[in-house]
Amino acid sequence: MNKIQRIGVLTAGGDCPGLNAVIRAVAKTALNKYHLEVMGIEDGFLGLVQNRLHPLFIESVSNILTLGGTILGTNNRVDPRRYPVKCNDSTKIHDVTDRCLEHIAHNQLDAIIVIGGDGSMTVTAHFVRQGINCIGVPKTIDNDLYGTDITFGFTTAVAIATEALDRIHTTAASHHRVMIVEVMGRNAGWIALHAGIASGTDVILIPEIPFDLQKICECVVNRSRRGKRFSIICISEGAREKEGRQVVQRIDPTSPDPIRLGGIGQKLALEIEAATSIDTRTVILGHVQRGGPPVAMDRVLATEFGGTAVDLLMAGEHGRLVVMKEGAVSHIPLESAADKQRLVPLDLPLLRAARAIGTCFGD
Ligand code: F6P
């Protein structure tokens, strides 16, 4: 017999367009279809550590479908297995899993739906091993979660980056410049690849294909010679030169994923300008890519993912991750996605298509 009566829902990791759409789908499906009680856990796993939860009703999730961010709050720093606890003047790292388990029991949660990326799924897999029934919903603008063909938030981030690249055309063409737009994505080039293709960018640089400065300079100089006196480059924050290293913007030691990338666009601009004498500028899109309302496709995906997560729980499933595979929503063991990244495969047909129309990948 399925004993699920009360569930918790949390959003973990960086915010992402569509989080509220998933929360809404989870809560409405649980309340309307299965007559469950739903508790919102605040600020990701931090809410479990600090016992900060509140009930969600239909009214609580009404009118949030189009809202960016997350009404529950989120956190990309907390891993209860390594939680910094202040004692006197020093901070010690403690495993506070037991504290979380007490709070789960105290709040009578029969299961938790975790909306998060790869880091959050690693923490979730830990709770599954502790006997807590969790279902994961794949979130990230980076689209790099292993096991699913797409994560919600990605399509919105691509749309934002594409619009920025489209708008950059004006300045690039008027000033005869090289304009570089640096996009997010960590170690995966999905955003750069899709936004670059969508906007007809001349050069796309992704972490999976280390670039050769010489090749990029040849591309922009050849374009100038052909009368195209400007070039647009879309570079992923994780891209690097052959034999070079990724550019690290900051290290956040309190985060389970401490490295924050950023700055490769500026470095490349200086190098291109020095080598070609063509005026070159960089725009770093940053967190703009995660902000604002989700596009229609992400709202649809988020709604389907959220509803499926509740259906899985009620069907007696344990420790599963909702995924999209070959156009259909299905599920895989949550454990299988933990600590893994889905990078752009070098034999991706989309890469071949982009090369065929003359896009330079700097290799
Ligand atoms: O994973 C989402 C993401 O936006 C990455 O693309 C980026 O590298 C990182 O998060 C930025 O993290 P933060 O919000 O901590 O600066």
Tab-separated table of C-alpha atoms and ligand atoms in Angstrom:
chain	number	residue	atom	x	y	z
A	1	MET	CA	0.000	0.000	0.000
A	2	ASN	CA	1.277	3.500	-0.825
A	3	LYS	CA	1.491	5.395	2.466
A	4	ILE	CA	2.366	8.781	1.033
A	5	GLN	CA	0.291	11.505	2.641
A	6	ARG	CA	2.616	14.454	3.009
A	7	ILE	CA	5.451	15.475	0.717
A	8	GLY	CA	8.142	18.161	0.778
A	9	VAL	CA	9.436	20.084	-2.207
A	10	LEU	CA	12.670	22.059	-2.450
A	11	THR	CA	14.655	23.932	-5.080
A	12	ALA	CA	18.440	23.615	-4.832
A	13	GLY	CA	21.429	25.040	-6.710
A	14	GLY	CA	21.383	28.177	-8.856
A	15	ASP	CA	18.013	29.689	-9.730
A	16	CYS	CA	16.687	28.910	-13.166
A	17	PRO	CA	13.642	29.973	-15.238
A	18	GLY	CA	10.863	27.414	-14.710
A	19	LEU	CA	11.503	26.554	-11.052
A	20	ASN	CA	8.195	28.095	-10.015
A	21	ALA	CA	6.414	26.283	-12.824
A	22	VAL	CA	7.670	22.969	-11.394
A	23	ILE	CA	6.720	23.936	-7.807
A	24	ARG	CA	3.248	24.831	-9.084
A	25	ALA	CA	2.869	21.548	-10.987
A	26	VAL	CA	4.080	19.499	-7.993
A	27	ALA	CA	1.773	21.262	-5.541
A	28	LYS	CA	-1.299	21.305	-7.777
A	29	THR	CA	-0.908	17.657	-8.798
A	30	ALA	CA	-0.345	16.568	-5.195
A	31	LEU	CA	-3.240	18.628	-3.816
A	32	ASN	CA	-5.810	18.243	-6.622
A	33	LYS	CA	-5.144	14.776	-7.933
A	34	TYR	CA	-3.928	12.903	-4.850
A	35	HIS	CA	-5.207	15.031	-1.936
A	36	LEU	CA	-1.778	15.074	-0.297
A	37	GLU	CA	-0.331	17.709	1.992
A	38	VAL	CA	2.606	19.659	0.562
A	39	MET	CA	5.363	21.380	2.502
A	40	GLY	CA	7.680	23.901	0.844
A	41	ILE	CA	11.245	23.562	2.146
A	42	GLU	CA	12.945	26.961	2.151
A	43	ASP	CA	16.318	27.792	0.569
A	44	GLY	CA	17.172	24.325	-0.684
A	45	PHE	CA	18.846	21.878	1.689
A	46	LEU	CA	19.461	24.746	4.120
A	47	GLY	CA	15.749	24.615	5.005
A	48	LEU	CA	16.147	20.951	5.944
A	49	VAL	CA	19.181	21.710	8.123
A	50	GLN	CA	17.441	24.654	9.832
A	51	ASN	CA	13.927	23.162	9.904
A	52	ARG	CA	12.406	25.938	7.812
A	53	LEU	CA	9.338	24.598	6.030
A	54	HIS	CA	5.845	25.901	5.385
A	55	PRO	CA	2.666	24.389	3.956
A	56	LEU	CA	1.803	25.038	0.329
A	57	PHE	CA	-1.812	25.442	-0.742
A	58	ILE	CA	-3.367	26.032	-4.159
A	59	GLU	CA	-3.335	29.774	-3.437
A	60	SER	CA	0.386	29.656	-2.572
A	61	VAL	CA	1.242	28.451	-6.067
A	62	SER	CA	-1.339	30.413	-7.984
A	63	ASN	CA	-0.023	32.962	-10.495
A	64	ILE	CA	3.606	31.803	-10.369
A	65	LEU	CA	3.819	29.911	-13.682
A	66	THR	CA	5.494	32.791	-15.477
A	67	LEU	CA	7.563	34.037	-12.547
A	68	GLY	CA	11.368	33.692	-12.685
A	69	GLY	CA	13.407	32.572	-9.668
A	70	THR	CA	11.831	30.400	-6.974
A	71	ILE	CA	9.204	31.265	-4.374
A	72	LEU	CA	10.899	28.766	-2.019
A	73	GLY	CA	14.343	30.358	-2.232
A	74	THR	CA	17.431	28.353	-3.140
A	75	ASN	CA	21.051	27.849	-2.203
A	76	ASN	CA	24.025	26.540	-4.141
A	77	ARG	CA	26.311	26.257	-1.115
A	78	VAL	CA	24.716	23.777	1.268
A	79	ASP	CA	25.677	20.125	1.392
A	80	PRO	CA	24.495	18.676	4.739
A	81	ARG	CA	27.372	16.183	4.630
A	82	ARG	CA	29.827	19.094	4.831
A	83	TYR	CA	28.100	21.872	6.711
A	84	PRO	CA	30.147	24.690	8.262
A	85	VAL	CA	29.326	25.089	11.960
A	86	LYS	CA	30.708	28.057	13.908
A	87	CYS	CA	32.188	27.204	17.300
A	88	ASN	CA	33.922	29.992	19.239
A	89	ASP	CA	36.215	31.737	16.773
A	90	SER	CA	36.574	28.926	14.294
A	91	THR	CA	34.333	27.195	11.769
A	92	LYS	CA	34.295	23.413	11.650
A	93	ILE	CA	32.819	21.212	8.955
A	94	HIS	CA	30.186	18.799	10.306
A	95	ASP	CA	27.947	16.143	8.800
A	96	VAL	CA	24.440	17.331	9.743
A	97	THR	CA	22.562	14.577	7.913
A	98	ASP	CA	21.041	13.330	11.188
A	99	ARG	CA	19.682	16.774	11.942
A	100	CYS	CA	18.001	16.810	8.504
A	101	LEU	CA	16.583	13.316	9.054
A	102	GLU	CA	15.116	14.469	12.396
A	103	HIS	CA	13.475	17.440	10.687
A	104	ILE	CA	12.085	15.219	7.932
A	105	ALA	CA	10.590	12.893	10.589
A	106	HIS	CA	9.363	15.791	12.740
A	107	ASN	CA	7.511	17.281	9.751
A	108	GLN	CA	6.161	13.835	8.818
A	109	LEU	CA	7.433	14.022	5.260
A	110	ASP	CA	6.880	10.725	3.465
A	111	ALA	CA	8.904	11.865	0.450
A	112	ILE	CA	10.751	14.856	-0.964
A	113	ILE	CA	10.795	16.199	-4.507
A	114	VAL	CA	14.140	17.846	-5.198
A	115	ILE	CA	14.354	20.252	-8.131
A	116	GLY	CA	18.059	20.651	-8.878
A	117	GLY	CA	21.130	20.050	-11.021
A	118	ASP	CA	23.974	17.547	-10.758
A	119	GLY	CA	25.346	18.830	-7.413
A	120	SER	CA	21.872	18.733	-5.867
A	121	MET	CA	21.257	15.223	-7.215
A	122	THR	CA	24.488	14.088	-5.511
A	123	VAL	CA	23.138	15.356	-2.169
A	124	THR	CA	19.714	13.857	-2.952
A	125	ALA	CA	21.279	10.459	-3.689
A	126	HIS	CA	22.840	10.636	-0.215
A	127	PHE	CA	19.371	11.083	1.353
A	128	VAL	CA	18.000	8.224	-0.733
A	129	ARG	CA	20.765	6.021	0.745
A	130	GLN	CA	19.585	7.144	4.206
A	131	GLY	CA	16.150	5.690	3.426
A	132	ILE	CA	14.382	8.917	2.404
A	133	ASN	CA	12.259	8.577	-0.682
A	134	CYS	CA	13.257	11.382	-3.053
A	135	ILE	CA	12.342	12.079	-6.642
A	136	GLY	CA	14.592	14.435	-8.640
A	137	VAL	CA	13.510	16.943	-11.285
A	138	PRO	CA	16.335	18.056	-13.603
A	139	LYS	CA	17.003	21.786	-13.534
A	140	THR	CA	19.803	23.897	-14.977
A	141	ILE	CA	20.304	26.483	-17.671
A	142	ASP	CA	23.548	24.621	-18.517
A	143	ASN	CA	21.660	21.558	-19.879
A	144	ASP	CA	24.488	19.394	-18.545
A	145	LEU	CA	22.587	16.986	-16.302
A	146	TYR	CA	23.466	13.414	-17.139
A	147	GLY	CA	20.621	11.114	-18.170
A	148	THR	CA	18.231	13.667	-19.679
A	149	ASP	CA	18.242	15.131	-23.175
A	150	ILE	CA	17.081	18.488	-21.838
A	151	THR	CA	16.666	20.352	-18.555
A	152	PHE	CA	14.097	23.087	-18.056
A	153	GLY	CA	15.628	26.580	-18.036
A	154	PHE	CA	17.996	25.822	-20.897
A	155	THR	CA	15.667	26.976	-23.666
A	156	THR	CA	15.049	30.286	-21.867
A	157	ALA	CA	18.786	30.866	-21.352
A	158	VAL	CA	19.389	30.165	-25.047
A	159	ALA	CA	16.652	32.629	-26.007
A	160	ILE	CA	18.202	35.345	-23.813
A	161	ALA	CA	21.713	34.704	-25.164
A	162	THR	CA	20.386	34.653	-28.736
A	163	GLU	CA	18.696	38.007	-28.277
A	164	ALA	CA	21.920	39.468	-26.871
A	165	LEU	CA	23.916	38.133	-29.833
A	166	ASP	CA	21.323	39.519	-32.276
A	167	ARG	CA	21.542	42.942	-30.635
A	168	ILE	CA	25.353	42.916	-30.666
A	169	HIS	CA	25.231	42.839	-34.477
A	170	THR	CA	24.397	46.550	-34.625
A	171	THR	CA	27.507	47.720	-32.798
A	172	ALA	CA	29.727	45.120	-34.441
A	173	ALA	CA	28.656	46.147	-37.946
A	174	SER	CA	28.592	49.921	-37.329
A	175	HIS	CA	32.027	50.029	-35.688
A	176	HIS	CA	33.617	47.251	-37.787
A	177	ARG	CA	34.534	45.429	-34.606
A	178	VAL	CA	34.940	41.943	-33.321
A	179	MET	CA	32.306	41.538	-30.601
A	180	ILE	CA	32.622	38.668	-28.151
A	181	VAL	CA	29.670	37.497	-26.065
A	182	GLU	CA	30.576	35.243	-23.148
A	183	VAL	CA	27.779	32.936	-22.011
A	184	MET	CA	27.397	30.602	-19.039
A	185	GLY	CA	27.382	26.803	-19.064
A	186	ARG	CA	30.243	25.701	-16.777
A	187	ASN	CA	32.089	22.836	-18.498
A	188	ALA	CA	29.420	22.278	-21.132
A	189	GLY	CA	29.016	24.311	-24.310
A	190	TRP	CA	25.286	23.765	-24.867
A	191	ILE	CA	24.212	27.393	-24.389
A	192	ALA	CA	27.020	28.766	-26.592
A	193	LEU	CA	26.371	26.170	-29.281
A	194	HIS	CA	22.612	26.727	-29.491
A	195	ALA	CA	22.631	30.516	-29.088
A	196	GLY	CA	25.562	30.803	-31.496
A	197	ILE	CA	23.775	28.795	-34.179
A	198	ALA	CA	20.447	30.544	-33.579
A	199	SER	CA	22.022	33.969	-34.110
A	200	GLY	CA	24.336	33.016	-36.967
A	201	THR	CA	27.473	33.732	-34.947
A	202	ASP	CA	30.706	33.521	-36.960
A	203	VAL	CA	32.753	31.787	-34.266
A	204	ILE	CA	31.491	29.507	-31.492
A	205	LEU	CA	33.917	28.464	-28.772
A	206	ILE	CA	32.922	25.705	-26.347
A	207	PRO	CA	34.824	23.862	-23.599
A	208	GLU	CA	34.605	20.562	-25.453
A	209	ILE	CA	36.678	21.956	-28.381
A	210	PRO	CA	39.845	23.742	-27.152
A	211	PHE	CA	40.581	26.595	-29.542
A	212	ASP	CA	43.588	27.827	-31.479
A	213	LEU	CA	43.923	31.653	-31.398
A	214	GLN	CA	45.508	31.611	-34.834
A	215	LYS	CA	42.422	29.947	-36.367
A	216	ILE	CA	40.087	32.524	-34.847
A	217	CYS	CA	42.259	35.409	-36.094
A	218	GLU	CA	42.340	33.894	-39.588
A	219	CYS	CA	38.552	33.682	-39.553
A	220	VAL	CA	37.976	37.344	-38.585
A	221	VAL	CA	40.710	38.662	-40.910
A	222	ASN	CA	39.357	36.624	-43.839
A	223	ARG	CA	35.901	37.998	-43.185
A	224	SER	CA	37.314	41.552	-43.271
A	225	ARG	CA	39.055	40.839	-46.564
A	226	ARG	CA	35.748	39.599	-48.010
A	227	GLY	CA	34.125	42.876	-47.048
A	228	LYS	CA	32.499	41.658	-43.838
A	229	ARG	CA	34.247	44.125	-41.592
A	230	PHE	CA	32.909	42.700	-38.354
A	231	SER	CA	32.747	39.327	-36.632
A	232	ILE	CA	30.713	37.985	-33.742
A	233	ILE	CA	32.068	35.351	-31.387
A	234	CYS	CA	29.998	33.433	-28.874
A	235	ILE	CA	32.255	31.926	-26.223
A	236	SER	CA	31.300	29.664	-23.371
A	237	GLU	CA	32.693	30.635	-19.954
A	238	GLY	CA	34.377	27.212	-19.760
A	239	ALA	CA	36.151	27.445	-23.136
A	240	ARG	CA	39.938	27.327	-23.181
A	241	GLU	CA	42.825	27.613	-25.565
A	242	LYS	CA	44.621	24.432	-26.705
A	243	GLU	CA	47.312	23.790	-24.074
A	244	GLY	CA	45.624	26.535	-22.009
A	245	ARG	CA	43.474	26.547	-18.898
A	246	GLN	CA	39.938	27.621	-18.117
A	247	VAL	CA	39.721	31.138	-16.668
A	248	VAL	CA	38.530	31.000	-13.065
A	249	GLN	CA	36.718	34.113	-11.882
A	250	ARG	CA	36.506	33.150	-8.223
A	251	ILE	CA	36.722	30.216	-5.871
A	252	ASP	CA	33.939	29.829	-3.355
A	253	PRO	CA	35.258	27.399	-0.729
A	254	THR	CA	31.833	27.180	0.953
A	255	SER	CA	30.232	25.752	-2.179
A	256	PRO	CA	30.172	22.011	-3.026
A	257	ASP	CA	31.138	23.128	-6.538
A	258	PRO	CA	33.672	25.860	-5.594
A	259	ILE	CA	34.920	26.988	-9.022
A	260	ARG	CA	33.171	29.902	-10.720
A	261	LEU	CA	34.304	30.366	-14.303
A	262	GLY	CA	34.375	33.674	-16.169
A	263	GLY	CA	36.689	36.078	-17.961
A	264	ILE	CA	37.832	34.038	-20.964
A	265	GLY	CA	36.002	36.483	-23.301
A	266	GLN	CA	38.033	39.440	-22.071
A	267	LYS	CA	41.289	37.499	-22.349
A	268	LEU	CA	40.443	36.476	-25.902
A	269	ALA	CA	39.505	40.052	-26.854
A	270	LEU	CA	42.944	41.332	-25.846
A	271	GLU	CA	44.636	38.543	-27.785
A	272	ILE	CA	42.574	39.068	-30.958
A	273	GLU	CA	43.108	42.830	-30.864
A	274	ALA	CA	46.867	42.396	-30.369
A	275	ALA	CA	47.117	39.878	-33.226
A	276	THR	CA	44.818	41.537	-35.804
A	277	SER	CA	44.595	45.226	-34.801
A	278	ILE	CA	40.804	44.926	-35.158
A	279	ASP	CA	38.911	46.767	-32.438
A	280	THR	CA	37.483	44.060	-30.158
A	281	ARG	CA	35.004	44.241	-27.262
A	282	THR	CA	33.530	41.718	-24.840
A	283	VAL	CA	30.128	41.418	-23.191
A	284	ILE	CA	29.693	38.969	-20.315
A	285	LEU	CA	26.016	38.027	-20.093
A	286	GLY	CA	26.245	36.462	-16.629
A	287	HIS	CA	23.173	35.971	-14.488
A	288	VAL	CA	20.900	37.769	-16.963
A	289	GLN	CA	20.697	34.331	-18.581
A	290	ARG	CA	18.977	32.928	-15.492
A	291	GLY	CA	16.564	35.780	-14.926
A	292	GLY	CA	12.986	36.587	-15.826
A	293	PRO	CA	10.086	34.504	-17.086
A	294	PRO	CA	10.623	31.079	-18.648
A	295	VAL	CA	9.810	30.723	-22.349
A	296	ALA	CA	6.711	28.688	-23.272
A	297	MET	CA	8.716	25.509	-23.928
A	298	ASP	CA	10.246	25.628	-20.418
A	299	ARG	CA	6.844	26.213	-18.815
A	300	VAL	CA	5.507	23.141	-20.614
A	301	LEU	CA	8.546	21.000	-19.714
A	302	ALA	CA	8.474	22.161	-16.084
A	303	THR	CA	4.769	21.359	-15.788
A	304	GLU	CA	5.236	17.891	-17.258
A	305	PHE	CA	8.291	17.177	-15.078
A	306	GLY	CA	6.597	18.383	-11.869
A	307	GLY	CA	3.425	16.366	-12.435
A	308	THR	CA	5.421	13.263	-13.367
A	309	ALA	CA	7.482	13.510	-10.169
A	310	VAL	CA	4.311	13.275	-8.046
A	311	ASP	CA	2.870	10.490	-10.237
A	312	LEU	CA	6.091	8.495	-9.732
A	313	LEU	CA	5.852	8.805	-5.954
A	314	MET	CA	2.232	7.701	-5.985
A	315	ALA	CA	3.109	4.764	-8.249
A	316	GLY	CA	5.476	3.569	-5.504
A	317	GLU	CA	8.731	4.602	-7.172
A	318	HIS	CA	11.788	5.433	-5.035
A	319	GLY	CA	14.941	7.435	-5.768
A	320	ARG	CA	14.148	8.243	-9.394
A	321	LEU	CA	15.073	11.196	-11.588
A	322	VAL	CA	12.471	12.436	-14.067
A	323	VAL	CA	14.102	12.749	-17.501
A	324	MET	CA	13.289	13.527	-21.107
A	325	LYS	CA	14.615	10.864	-23.453
A	326	GLU	CA	14.032	10.908	-27.182
A	327	GLY	CA	10.969	13.103	-26.882
A	328	ALA	CA	9.275	11.180	-24.055
A	329	VAL	CA	9.242	11.803	-20.317
A	330	SER	CA	10.587	8.833	-18.377
A	331	HIS	CA	12.735	8.186	-15.301
A	332	ILE	CA	16.102	6.733	-14.325
A	333	PRO	CA	17.765	5.884	-10.990
A	334	LEU	CA	18.641	9.200	-9.364
A	335	GLU	CA	22.002	7.796	-8.324
A	336	SER	CA	23.006	7.392	-11.982
A	337	ALA	CA	22.970	11.185	-12.557
A	338	ALA	CA	24.875	12.171	-9.425
A	339	ASP	CA	28.346	13.683	-9.889
A	340	LYS	CA	28.249	13.435	-13.680
A	341	GLN	CA	28.042	16.015	-16.437
A	342	ARG	CA	26.588	15.730	-19.912
A	343	LEU	CA	28.990	17.481	-22.274
A	344	VAL	CA	28.531	18.254	-25.970
A	345	PRO	CA	29.579	15.101	-27.869
A	346	LEU	CA	32.083	15.814	-30.628
A	347	ASP	CA	30.051	13.763	-33.117
A	348	LEU	CA	26.850	15.720	-32.446
A	349	PRO	CA	24.982	16.199	-35.768
A	350	LEU	CA	24.339	19.848	-34.788
A	351	LEU	CA	28.099	20.485	-34.691
A	352	ARG	CA	28.431	19.005	-38.171
A	353	ALA	CA	25.557	21.164	-39.415
A	354	ALA	CA	27.188	24.303	-38.013
A	355	ARG	CA	30.553	23.446	-39.559
A	356	ALA	CA	28.813	22.816	-42.895
A	357	ILE	CA	27.521	26.389	-43.011
A	358	GLY	CA	30.989	27.740	-42.258
A	359	THR	CA	30.872	28.343	-38.493
A	360	CYS	CA	34.367	28.404	-37.022
A	361	PHE	CA	34.940	26.449	-33.795
A	362	GLY	CA	38.523	27.639	-33.446
A	363	ASP	CA	40.007	24.202	-34.179
B	1	F6P	O1	24.892	26.194	-13.152
B	1	F6P	C1	24.287	27.401	-13.475
B	1	F6P	C2	25.304	28.531	-13.500
B	1	F6P	O2	24.621	29.708	-13.881
B	1	F6P	C3	26.514	28.284	-14.395
B	1	F6P	O3	26.243	28.448	-15.759
B	1	F6P	C4	27.499	29.260	-13.820
B	1	F6P	O4	28.815	28.853	-14.093
B	1	F6P	C5	27.195	29.213	-12.345
B	1	F6P	O5	25.861	28.730	-12.218
B	1	F6P	C6	27.311	30.546	-11.648
B	1	F6P	O6	27.124	30.344	-10.280
B	1	F6P	P1	26.843	31.529	-9.238
B	1	F6P	O7	25.388	31.896	-9.366
B	1	F6P	O8	27.156	30.922	-7.920
B	1	F6P	O9	27.723	32.663	-9.607
